[in-house]
Each structure stands twice: as structure tokens, then as C-alpha cells.
Coordinates of C-alpha atoms in Angstrom, one line a residue:
Chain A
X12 CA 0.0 0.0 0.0
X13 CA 1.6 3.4 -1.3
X14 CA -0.1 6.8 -0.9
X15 CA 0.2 9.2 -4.0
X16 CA -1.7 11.5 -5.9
X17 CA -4.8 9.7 -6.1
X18 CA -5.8 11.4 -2.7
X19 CA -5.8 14.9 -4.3
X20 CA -7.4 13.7 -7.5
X21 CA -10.0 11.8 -4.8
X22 CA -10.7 15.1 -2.9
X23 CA -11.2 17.3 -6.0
X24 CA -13.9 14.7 -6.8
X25 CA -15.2 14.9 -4.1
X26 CA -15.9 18.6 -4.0
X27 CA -17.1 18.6 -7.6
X28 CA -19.8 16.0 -6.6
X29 CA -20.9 18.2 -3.6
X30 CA -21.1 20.6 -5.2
X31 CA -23.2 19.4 -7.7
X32 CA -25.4 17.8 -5.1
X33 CA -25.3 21.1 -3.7
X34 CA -26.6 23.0 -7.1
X35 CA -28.7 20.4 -8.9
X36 CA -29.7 17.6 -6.6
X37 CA -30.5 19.2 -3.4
X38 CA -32.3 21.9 -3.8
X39 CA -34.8 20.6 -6.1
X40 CA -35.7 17.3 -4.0
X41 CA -35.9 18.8 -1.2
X42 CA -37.8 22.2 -2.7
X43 CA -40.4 18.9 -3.6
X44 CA -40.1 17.6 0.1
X45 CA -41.4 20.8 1.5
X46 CA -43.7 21.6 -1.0
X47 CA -45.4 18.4 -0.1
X48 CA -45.5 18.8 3.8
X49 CA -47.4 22.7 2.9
X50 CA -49.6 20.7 0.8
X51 CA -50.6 18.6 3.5
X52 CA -50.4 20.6 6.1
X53 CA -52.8 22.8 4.3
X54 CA -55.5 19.7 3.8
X55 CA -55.7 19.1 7.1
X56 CA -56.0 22.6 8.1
X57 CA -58.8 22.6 5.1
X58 CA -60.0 19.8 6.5
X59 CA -60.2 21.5 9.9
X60 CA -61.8 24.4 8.6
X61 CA -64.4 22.3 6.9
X62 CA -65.5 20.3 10.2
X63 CA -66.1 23.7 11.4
X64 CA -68.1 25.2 8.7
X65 CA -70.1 21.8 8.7
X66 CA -70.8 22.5 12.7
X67 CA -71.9 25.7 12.2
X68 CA -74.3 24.6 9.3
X69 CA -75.6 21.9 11.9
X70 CA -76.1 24.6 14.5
X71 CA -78.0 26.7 11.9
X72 CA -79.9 24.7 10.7
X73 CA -81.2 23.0 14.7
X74 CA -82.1 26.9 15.0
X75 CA -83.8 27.0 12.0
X76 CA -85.8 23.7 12.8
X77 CA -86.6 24.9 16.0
X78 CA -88.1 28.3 15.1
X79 CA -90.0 26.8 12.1
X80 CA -91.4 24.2 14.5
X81 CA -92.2 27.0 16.9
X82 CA -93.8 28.9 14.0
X83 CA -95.6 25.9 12.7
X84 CA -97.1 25.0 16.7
X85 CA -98.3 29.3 16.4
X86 CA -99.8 28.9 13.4
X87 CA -101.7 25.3 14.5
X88 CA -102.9 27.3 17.5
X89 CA -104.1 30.2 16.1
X90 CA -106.1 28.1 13.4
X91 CA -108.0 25.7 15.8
X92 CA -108.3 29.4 17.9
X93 CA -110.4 30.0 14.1
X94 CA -111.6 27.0 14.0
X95 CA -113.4 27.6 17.5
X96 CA -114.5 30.6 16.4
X97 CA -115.9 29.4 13.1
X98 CA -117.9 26.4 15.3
X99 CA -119.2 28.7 17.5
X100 CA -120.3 31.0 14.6
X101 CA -121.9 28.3 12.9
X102 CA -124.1 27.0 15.9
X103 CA -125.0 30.4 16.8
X104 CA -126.7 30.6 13.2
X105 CA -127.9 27.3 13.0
X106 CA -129.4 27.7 16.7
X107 CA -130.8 31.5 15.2
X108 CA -132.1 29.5 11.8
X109 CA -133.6 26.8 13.9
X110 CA -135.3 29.5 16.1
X111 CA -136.5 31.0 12.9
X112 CA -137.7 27.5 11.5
X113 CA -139.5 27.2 15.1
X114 CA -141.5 30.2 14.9
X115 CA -142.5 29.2 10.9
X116 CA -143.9 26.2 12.1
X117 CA -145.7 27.2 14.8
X118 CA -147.3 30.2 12.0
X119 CA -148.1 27.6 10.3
X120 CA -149.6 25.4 12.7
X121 CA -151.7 28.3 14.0
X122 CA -152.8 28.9 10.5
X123 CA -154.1 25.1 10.6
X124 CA -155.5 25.5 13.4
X125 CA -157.6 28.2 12.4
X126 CA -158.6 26.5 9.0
X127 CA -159.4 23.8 11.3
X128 CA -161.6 25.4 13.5
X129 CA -163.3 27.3 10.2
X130 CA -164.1 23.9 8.9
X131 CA -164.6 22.3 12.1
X132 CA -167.5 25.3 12.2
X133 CA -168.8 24.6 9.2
X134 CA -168.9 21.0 9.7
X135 CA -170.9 21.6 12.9
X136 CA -173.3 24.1 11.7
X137 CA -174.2 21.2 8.9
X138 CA -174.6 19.0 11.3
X139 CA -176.7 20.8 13.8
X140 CA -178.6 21.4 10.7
X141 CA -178.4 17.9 9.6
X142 CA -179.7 17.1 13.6
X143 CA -182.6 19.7 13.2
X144 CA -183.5 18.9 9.8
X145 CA -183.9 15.1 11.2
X146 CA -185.6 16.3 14.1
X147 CA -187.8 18.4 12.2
X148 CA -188.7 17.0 9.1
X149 CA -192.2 16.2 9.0
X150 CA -193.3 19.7 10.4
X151 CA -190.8 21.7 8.8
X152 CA -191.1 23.0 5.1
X153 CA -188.2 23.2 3.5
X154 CA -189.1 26.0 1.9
X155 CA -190.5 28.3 4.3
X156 CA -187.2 27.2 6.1
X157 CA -184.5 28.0 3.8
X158 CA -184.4 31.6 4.9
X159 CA -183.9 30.3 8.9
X160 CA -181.7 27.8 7.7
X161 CA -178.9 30.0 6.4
X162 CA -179.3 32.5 9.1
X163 CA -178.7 29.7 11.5
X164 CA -175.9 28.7 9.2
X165 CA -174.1 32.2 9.2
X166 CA -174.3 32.9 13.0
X167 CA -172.7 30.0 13.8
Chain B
X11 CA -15.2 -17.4 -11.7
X12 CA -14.3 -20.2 -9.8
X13 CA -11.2 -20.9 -11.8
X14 CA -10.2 -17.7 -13.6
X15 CA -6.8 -18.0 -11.7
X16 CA -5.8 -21.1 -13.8
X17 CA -7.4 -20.3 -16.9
X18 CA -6.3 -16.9 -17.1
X19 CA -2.5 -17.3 -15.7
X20 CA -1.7 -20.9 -15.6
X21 CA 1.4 -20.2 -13.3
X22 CA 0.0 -18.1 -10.7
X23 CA -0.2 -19.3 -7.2
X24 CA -3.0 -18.8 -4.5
X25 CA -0.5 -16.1 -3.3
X26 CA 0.4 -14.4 -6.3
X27 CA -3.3 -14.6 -6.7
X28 CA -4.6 -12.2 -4.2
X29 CA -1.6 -10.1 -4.5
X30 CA -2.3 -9.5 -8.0
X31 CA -5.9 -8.7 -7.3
X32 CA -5.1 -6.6 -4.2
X33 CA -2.7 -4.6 -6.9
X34 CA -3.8 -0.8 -8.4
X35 CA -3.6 0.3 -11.5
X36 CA -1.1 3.3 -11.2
X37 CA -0.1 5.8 -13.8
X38 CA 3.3 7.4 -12.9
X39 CA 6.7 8.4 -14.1
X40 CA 9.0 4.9 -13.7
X41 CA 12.2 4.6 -12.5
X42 CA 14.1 5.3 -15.6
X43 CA 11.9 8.5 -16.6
X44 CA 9.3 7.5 -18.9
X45 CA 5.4 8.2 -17.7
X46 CA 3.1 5.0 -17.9
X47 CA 1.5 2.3 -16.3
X48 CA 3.0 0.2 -13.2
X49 CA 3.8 -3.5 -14.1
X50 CA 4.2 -4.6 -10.7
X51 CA 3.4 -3.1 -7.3
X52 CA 7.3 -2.6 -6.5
X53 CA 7.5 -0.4 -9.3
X54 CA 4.0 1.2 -8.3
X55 CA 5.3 1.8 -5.1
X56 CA 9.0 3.6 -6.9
X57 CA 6.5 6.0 -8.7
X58 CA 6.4 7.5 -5.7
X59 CA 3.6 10.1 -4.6
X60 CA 2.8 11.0 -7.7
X61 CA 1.3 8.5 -9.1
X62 CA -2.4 7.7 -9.7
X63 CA -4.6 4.5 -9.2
X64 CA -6.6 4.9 -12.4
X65 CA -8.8 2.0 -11.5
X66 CA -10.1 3.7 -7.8
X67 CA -10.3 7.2 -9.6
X68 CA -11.9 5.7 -12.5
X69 CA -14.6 3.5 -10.3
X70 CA -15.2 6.2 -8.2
X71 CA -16.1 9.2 -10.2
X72 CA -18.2 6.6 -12.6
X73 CA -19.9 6.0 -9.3
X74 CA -20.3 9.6 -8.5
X75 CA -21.4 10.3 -11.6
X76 CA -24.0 7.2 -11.4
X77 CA -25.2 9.0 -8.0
X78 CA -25.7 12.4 -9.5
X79 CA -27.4 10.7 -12.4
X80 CA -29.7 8.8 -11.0
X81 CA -30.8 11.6 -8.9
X82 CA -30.8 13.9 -12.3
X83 CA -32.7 11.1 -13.7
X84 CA -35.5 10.9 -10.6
X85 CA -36.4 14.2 -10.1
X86 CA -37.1 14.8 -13.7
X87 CA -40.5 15.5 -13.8
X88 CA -40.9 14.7 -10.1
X89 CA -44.1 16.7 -8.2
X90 CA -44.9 17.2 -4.8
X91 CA -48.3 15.1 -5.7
X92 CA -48.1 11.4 -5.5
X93 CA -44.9 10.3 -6.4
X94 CA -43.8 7.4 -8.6
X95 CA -41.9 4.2 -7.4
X96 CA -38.3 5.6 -8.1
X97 CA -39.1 9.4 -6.9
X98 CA -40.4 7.9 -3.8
X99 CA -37.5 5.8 -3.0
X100 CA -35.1 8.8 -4.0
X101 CA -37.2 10.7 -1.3
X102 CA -36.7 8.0 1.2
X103 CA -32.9 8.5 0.7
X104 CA -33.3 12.4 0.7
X105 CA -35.5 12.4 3.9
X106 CA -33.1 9.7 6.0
X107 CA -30.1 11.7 5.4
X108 CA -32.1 15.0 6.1
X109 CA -33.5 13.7 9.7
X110 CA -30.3 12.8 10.3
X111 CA -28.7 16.3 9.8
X112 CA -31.8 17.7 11.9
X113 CA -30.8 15.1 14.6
X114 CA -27.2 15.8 14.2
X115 CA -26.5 19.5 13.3
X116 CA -27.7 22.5 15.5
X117 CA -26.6 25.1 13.4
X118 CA -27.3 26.5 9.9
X119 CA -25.2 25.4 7.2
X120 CA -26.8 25.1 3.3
X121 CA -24.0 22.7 3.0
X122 CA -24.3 19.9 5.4
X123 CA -27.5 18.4 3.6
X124 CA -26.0 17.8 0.5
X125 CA -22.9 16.6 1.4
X126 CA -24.0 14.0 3.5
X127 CA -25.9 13.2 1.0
X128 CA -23.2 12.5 -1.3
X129 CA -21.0 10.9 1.4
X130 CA -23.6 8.5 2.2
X131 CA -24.7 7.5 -1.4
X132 CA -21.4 7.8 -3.2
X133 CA -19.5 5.4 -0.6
X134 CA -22.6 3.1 -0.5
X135 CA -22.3 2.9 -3.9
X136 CA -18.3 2.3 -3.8
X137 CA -18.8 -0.4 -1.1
X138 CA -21.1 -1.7 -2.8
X139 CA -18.7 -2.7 -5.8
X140 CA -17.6 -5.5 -3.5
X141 CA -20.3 -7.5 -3.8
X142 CA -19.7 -8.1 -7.5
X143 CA -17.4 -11.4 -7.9
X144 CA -14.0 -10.2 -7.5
X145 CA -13.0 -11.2 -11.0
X146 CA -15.8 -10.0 -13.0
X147 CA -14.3 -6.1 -13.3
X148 CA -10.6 -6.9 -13.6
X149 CA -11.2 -9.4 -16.0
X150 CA -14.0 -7.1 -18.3
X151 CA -11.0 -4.1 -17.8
X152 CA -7.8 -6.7 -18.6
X153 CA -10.2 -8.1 -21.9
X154 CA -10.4 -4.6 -22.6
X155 CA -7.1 -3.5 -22.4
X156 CA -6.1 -6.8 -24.4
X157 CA -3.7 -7.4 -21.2
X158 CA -3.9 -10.4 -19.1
X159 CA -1.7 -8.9 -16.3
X160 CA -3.6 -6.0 -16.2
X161 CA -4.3 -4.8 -12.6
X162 CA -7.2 -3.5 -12.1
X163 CA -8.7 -2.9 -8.4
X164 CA -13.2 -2.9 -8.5
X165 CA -13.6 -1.5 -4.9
X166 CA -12.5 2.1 -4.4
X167 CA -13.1 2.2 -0.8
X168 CA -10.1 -0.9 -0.8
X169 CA -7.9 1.8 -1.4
X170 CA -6.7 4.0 1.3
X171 CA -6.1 7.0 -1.1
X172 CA -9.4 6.7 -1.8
X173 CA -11.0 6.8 1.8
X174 CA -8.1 9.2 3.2
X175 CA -9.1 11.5 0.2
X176 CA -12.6 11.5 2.0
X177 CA -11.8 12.2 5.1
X178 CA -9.0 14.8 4.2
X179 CA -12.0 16.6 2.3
X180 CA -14.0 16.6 5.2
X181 CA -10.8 17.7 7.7
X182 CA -10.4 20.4 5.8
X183 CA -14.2 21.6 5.9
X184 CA -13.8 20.9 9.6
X185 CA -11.0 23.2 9.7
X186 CA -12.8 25.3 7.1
X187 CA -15.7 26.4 9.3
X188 CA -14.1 26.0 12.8
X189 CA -12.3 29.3 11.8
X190 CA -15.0 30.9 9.6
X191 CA -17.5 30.3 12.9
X192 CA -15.0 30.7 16.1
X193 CA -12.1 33.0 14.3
X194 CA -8.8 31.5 14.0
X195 CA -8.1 32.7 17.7
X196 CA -11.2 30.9 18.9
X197 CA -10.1 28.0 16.6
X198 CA -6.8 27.6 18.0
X199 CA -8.2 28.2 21.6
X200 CA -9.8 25.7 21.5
X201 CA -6.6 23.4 21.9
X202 CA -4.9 25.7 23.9
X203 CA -7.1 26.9 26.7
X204 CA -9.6 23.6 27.1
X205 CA -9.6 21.8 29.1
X206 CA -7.7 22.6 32.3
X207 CA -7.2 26.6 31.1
X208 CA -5.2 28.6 30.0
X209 CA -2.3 28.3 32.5
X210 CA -1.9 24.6 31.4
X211 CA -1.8 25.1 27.9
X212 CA 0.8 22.3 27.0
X213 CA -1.3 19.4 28.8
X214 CA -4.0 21.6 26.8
X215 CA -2.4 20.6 23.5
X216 CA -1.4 17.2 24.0
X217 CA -4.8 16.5 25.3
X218 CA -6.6 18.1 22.3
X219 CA -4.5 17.8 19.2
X220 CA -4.2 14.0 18.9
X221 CA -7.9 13.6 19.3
X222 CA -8.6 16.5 16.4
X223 CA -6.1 14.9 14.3
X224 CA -6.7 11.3 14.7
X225 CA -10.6 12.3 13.4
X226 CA -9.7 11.9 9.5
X227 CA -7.2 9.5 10.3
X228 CA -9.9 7.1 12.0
X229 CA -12.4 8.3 9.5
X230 CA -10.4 6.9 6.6
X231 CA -8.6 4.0 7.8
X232 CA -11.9 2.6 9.7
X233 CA -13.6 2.7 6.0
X234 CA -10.5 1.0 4.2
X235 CA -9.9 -1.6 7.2
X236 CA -13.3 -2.6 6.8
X237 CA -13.3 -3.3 2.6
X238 CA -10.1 -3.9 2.4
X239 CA -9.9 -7.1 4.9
X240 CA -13.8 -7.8 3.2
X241 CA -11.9 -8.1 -0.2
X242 CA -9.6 -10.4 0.9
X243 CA -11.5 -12.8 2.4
X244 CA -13.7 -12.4 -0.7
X245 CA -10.6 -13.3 -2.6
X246 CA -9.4 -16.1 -0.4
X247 CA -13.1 -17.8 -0.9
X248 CA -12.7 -17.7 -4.8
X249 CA -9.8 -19.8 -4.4
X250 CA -11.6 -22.6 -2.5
X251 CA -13.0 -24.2 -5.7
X252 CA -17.2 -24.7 -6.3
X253 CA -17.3 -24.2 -2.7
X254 CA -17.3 -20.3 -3.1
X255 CA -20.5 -20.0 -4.2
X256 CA -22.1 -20.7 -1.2
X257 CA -19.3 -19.0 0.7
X258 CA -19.7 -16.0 -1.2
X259 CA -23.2 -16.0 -0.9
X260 CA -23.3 -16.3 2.6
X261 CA -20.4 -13.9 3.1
X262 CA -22.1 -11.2 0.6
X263 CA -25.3 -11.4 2.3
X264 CA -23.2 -10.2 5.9
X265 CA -21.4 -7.3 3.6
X266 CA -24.7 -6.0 2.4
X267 CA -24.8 -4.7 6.4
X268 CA -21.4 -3.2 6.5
X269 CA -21.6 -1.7 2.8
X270 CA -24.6 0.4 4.2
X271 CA -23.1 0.7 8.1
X272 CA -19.7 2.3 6.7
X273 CA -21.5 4.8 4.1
X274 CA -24.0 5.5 7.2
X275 CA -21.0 5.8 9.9
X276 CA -19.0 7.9 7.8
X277 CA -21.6 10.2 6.6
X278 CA -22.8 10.8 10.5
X279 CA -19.8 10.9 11.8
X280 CA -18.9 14.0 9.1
X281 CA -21.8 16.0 10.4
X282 CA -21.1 15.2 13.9
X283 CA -17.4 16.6 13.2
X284 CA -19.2 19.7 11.4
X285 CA -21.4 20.6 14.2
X286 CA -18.9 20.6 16.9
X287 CA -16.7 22.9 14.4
X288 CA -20.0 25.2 14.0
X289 CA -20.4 25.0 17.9
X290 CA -18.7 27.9 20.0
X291 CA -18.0 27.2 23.9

């Protein structure tokens, strides 16, 4: 083993490859390296940044849900409040029409009733006359009692 | 190439064997003044210190520039969205060696990425060379060369020029930013004043000194023990006949850890080094 010049021509190789690896290796490799750590570090924080957006949504929309059911219970109640009041309306009426239907009737009946007595009259007055006739027959003329007859009829 | 010894040099011996294939091929000027190839490792030792071992050069900037193409190659076209098979395994790489720095290196230094980057992947690669058969490359490079003598070393991290050339790099970025961060008077402070002060600055600088220069020393020579005693035994299994093949199986499957252990151990103990140089007490 003999040292000679093969160290120097060694140690100039060896700063030509460094510095090489210094200008065209290096930089860009490692420029990739870090490029790729942002990139990920910037997903996740995306990714962060997303979870929150999607709890607020959650939140706003719970709100939402809530106030439109609250909403939706105000509106129920003030419809069956109008549906109360449209009941009572309508019996009101139909108790007013029924009252109105009442009174017709008994008119009406009244209105019989007088027809009914009228005839009822009549009816009697032909009977009493009938009766009389029966009574009277041989003794009275027929004749010389038509005058009495309807009289008798009309005062009844 | 259970055989290749007999076939290709009937005459050689088991020795002469591993010798030859622990042999570089050096360029230098010879004994009698012409420039040119060594034919034996005495006269690649005559050449003196300079010489050059084409094969580990050779190997090891192909390899360098296999690592800086392939990561050319990757990131073409590459996006931060999902990325393909080979991007993502390039990122792997990227990302170990950066967590590593983070883990590692307290200051700021554009540098310290990239060059344990290429620490860690161009040795890995050069370690990994020895798990290719040990005569595969020489004998591709000697068919080449039309020379059957040819010497040709495959593993540049077998070569101590190689590995000191490493850790002499990275010395002098230690000493680089130690005085660009602390000041040369901080810098040599350092071994004079620490630790027992300033009135014991001799025990100061026998204390310090050896340990700061024994780091690229142990840097380099922990890299080469380790491939160069892995090559030989590699070599001493090729010579044991059919038997090899589940010897070097068995004994590849163990340097598959180390190959990746060294390139890791040398590239963290680099930043280490560079952090306590950006450190001030």
C-alpha cells in the first residue's frame, strides 16, 4: 500500500460531486419535500376548517328547525283558535235559523189551526142542521125554512 | 469465476493470486523517466507520490457520476403530488439523510445536507462494488485493455487513497468552518485553553491535538480496514474451488450490512465533526 496523488485527484472529486449535489440535486428534492409537507399541512387545516363550517351549518340549521317548528305550533294554534270561532259561529246561526224554523212552524200550525176550527164550524153548523132537519122534518117545510136555515148557518 | 486463476495465468499461485488482485492500477513516471502504467506493485510503489490509481479514480467518479445521475434522472419531472416508485424511494434516501442532519447538526449550514448526501450514497455505492465477484471487473477491464496482467482494483473504498481522500476533504471543511464560525483565535483556543485553562496550555495541546487529528485518520482507515480485509477474504473464498459459491453467498449477504453501516457511519460521523466545528464554547 503506497499513498500518492490519487488522494488529491479523490478530494477534488469529491468537491465537484458536492457541489453538484449542492446546485442540482439538493435543492430541487428537497424544494419537492417541503412543497409536499405545505400541501398537507394545508388539507388538514382545510379539513379542519371544513368540520367547522359543517358544525356551524348543523347549528343553523337545529335553530332553523326549532323556530319553524315554533312557527308551525303558532300557526296550529291560532287556526284551531279560528276554528273555534268558526264552530261557534256556525251554531249560533244554526241555533238563530232553527229558532227561525221554530217560529214558521208554529205560524203555520196556527194557520191550521184556524182552518181547522173554520171547517170544524162549518162542519158543525151542517150537522146541527143535519140534527134539526132530522128532528124536524115532518113539520118543517123546506121552503118556508131556507131563509132560517142559512141564518142559522151564518151565526154559527 | 471459480477458476479464472488457472485459466487466465496458468502459473500463478493462490498467493500471487490475491496479490495481483489486491494490486492498483497506477499511472506514474517509472524509475528510468518515462510516464506510464506500473507493471508490478514494487515499481507502483518507486513512482512515488505521484502516481495515480486509475482503477479507484476511475470506479469512483463513474460512481459519482451514477449517483448524480440517477438523482438527475429521478427528479425529472418529479411533483410534490403522489410520487412514482423511483421518486419515492429517492425521497426516502433524501428524507433519512435529512433527519439525520436535523438530529445531528444544530446550526445552519446550506451545505451539510448535500454533502452527507453524497457521502452517504457515493460510498454506498463504492462499497457496494464488493459485492460483485472479485474477478468479473478486472477481467472485463484486462479483456479490454487486451492485457492479461492488467491490474485492475473494482472497490474504491479498498484503497486507502481513496477513503483518506474523503476524510481529508472533510478535515479540511472541519477546519474550514471552525475558523469561519469561532475566528482563527477561537479555533486555536480551543486546543490551547480547554480543558484545564489557560495556565496549562501544554497538557491543553497534548490532550486536544491528537484527538482533532486522529478524526480523519480514523475516518479513513476505519472505511479501508473494513473493505479492504472484506476483499480479501472475498478473494481467499474464490480460491476454495465450487465451494465459493455458497461462501460467497453467505459472506455477501453479511457485507450488504457493512456496505450500508460504513457509508451511514462515515456520513454521520462528518456531520457530527461539522457541528462541533459550527459549535462555540
Amino acid at each position: 500500500m503506497n499513498l500518492n496523488a490519487t488522494i488529491i485527484g479523490q478530494s477534488i472529486a469529491f468537491f465537484v460531486f458536492v457541489w453538484f449535489c449542492m446546485k442540482y440535486v439538493w435543492p430541487p428534492i428537497t424544494a419537492i419535500l417541503e412543497e409536499r409537507q405545505k400541501k398537507i399541512a394545508d388539507g388538514l387545516e382545510a379539513a379542519d376548517r371544513a368540520q367547522r363550517d359543517l358544525n356551524l351549518a348543523q347549528n343553523k340549521a337545529a335553530d332553523e328547525l326549532r323556530e319553524a317548528k315554533q312557527q308551525g305550533a303558532e300557526l296550529i294554534e291560532q287556526a284551531n283558535k279560528r276554528a273555534n270561532q268558526i264552530v261557534e259561529e256556525a251554531k249560533d246561526k244554526a241555533r238563530e235559523e232553527g229558532q227561525r224554523l221554530i217560529s214558521g212552524a208554529k205560524a203555520e200550525i196556527e194557520m191550521e189551526l184556524q182552518r181547522a176550527k173554520e171547517d170544524l164550524r162549518a162542519q158543525v153548523a151542517a150537522i146541527a142542521v143535519a140534527g134539526a132537519e132530522k128532528i124536524l122534518e115532518s113539520s118543517i117545510d123546506q121552503a118556508a125554512n131556507e131563509e132560517l136555515m142559512k141564518k142559522l148557518a151564518s151565526e154559527l | 469465476m471459480a477458476n479464472s486463476h488457472e485459466t487466465v495465468e496458468t502459473a500463478q499461485t493462490a498467493t500471487e493470486y490475491v496479490q495481483h488482485h489486491l494490486g492498483f492500477l497506477t499511472f506514474g513516471q517509472r524509475q528510468d523517466g518515462s510516464w506510464g502504467f506500473a507493471h508490478s506493485t514494487q515499481e507502483a510503489s518507486e513512482m512515488g507520490f505521484w502516481a495515480i490509481n486509475v482503477d479507484s479514480m476511475m470506479i469512483s467518479v463513474l460512481l459519482g457520476i451514477l449517483f448524480i445521475a440517477l438523482f438527475r434522472f429521478g427528479i425529472k419531472g418529479a411533483t410534490s403530488g403522489k410520487p412514482g416508485a423511483f421518486q419515492n424511494f429517492l425521497e426516502i434516501i433524501v428524507e433519512f439523510v435529512q433527519s439525520n442532519v436535523k438530529n445531528s447538526f444544530y446550526a445552519k449550514n446550506d451545505l451539510i445536507g448535500p454533502l452527507a448526501l453524497t457521502i452517504f450514497c457515493w460510498i454506498f455505492l463504492m462499497n457496494a462494488m464488493d459485492l460483485v465477484p472479485v474477478d468479473w471487473i478486472p477481467l472485463l477491464a484486462q479483456t479490454i485493455a487486451g492485457d492479461s496482467h492488467l491490474y485492475f482494483k473494482a472497490v474504491p473504498t479498498t484503497d486507502l487513497n481513496i477513503t483518506l481522500g474523503f476524510a481529508i476533504s472533510v478535515f479540511f471543511l472541519i477546519i474550514f468552518y471552525s475558523i469561519k464560525i469561532k475566528g482563527l483565535g477561537g479555533f486555536l483556543g480551543e486546543f490551547a485553553f480547554h480543558p484545564f485553562g489557560k495556565w496549562a496550555l501544554p497538557l491543553n495541546l497534548i490532550l486536544e491535538l491528537p484527538g482533532f487529528l486522529a478524526k480523519p485518520v480514523s475516518l479513513a482507515l476505519r472505511l479501508y480496514g473494513n473493505f479492504f480485509a472484506g476483499e480479501v477474504i472475498f478473494l481467499v473464498i474464490a480460491l476454495v474451488g465450487y465451494w465459493q459459491l455458497p461462501l460467497h453467498f453467505g459472506w455477501a449477504v453479511f457485507h450488504i450490512l457493512v456496505v450500508t453501516l460504513q457509508a451511514y457511519l462515515f456520513m454521520m460521523l462528518t456531520i457530527v465533526y461539522l457541528n462541533q466545528a459550527h459549535q462555540t464554547h
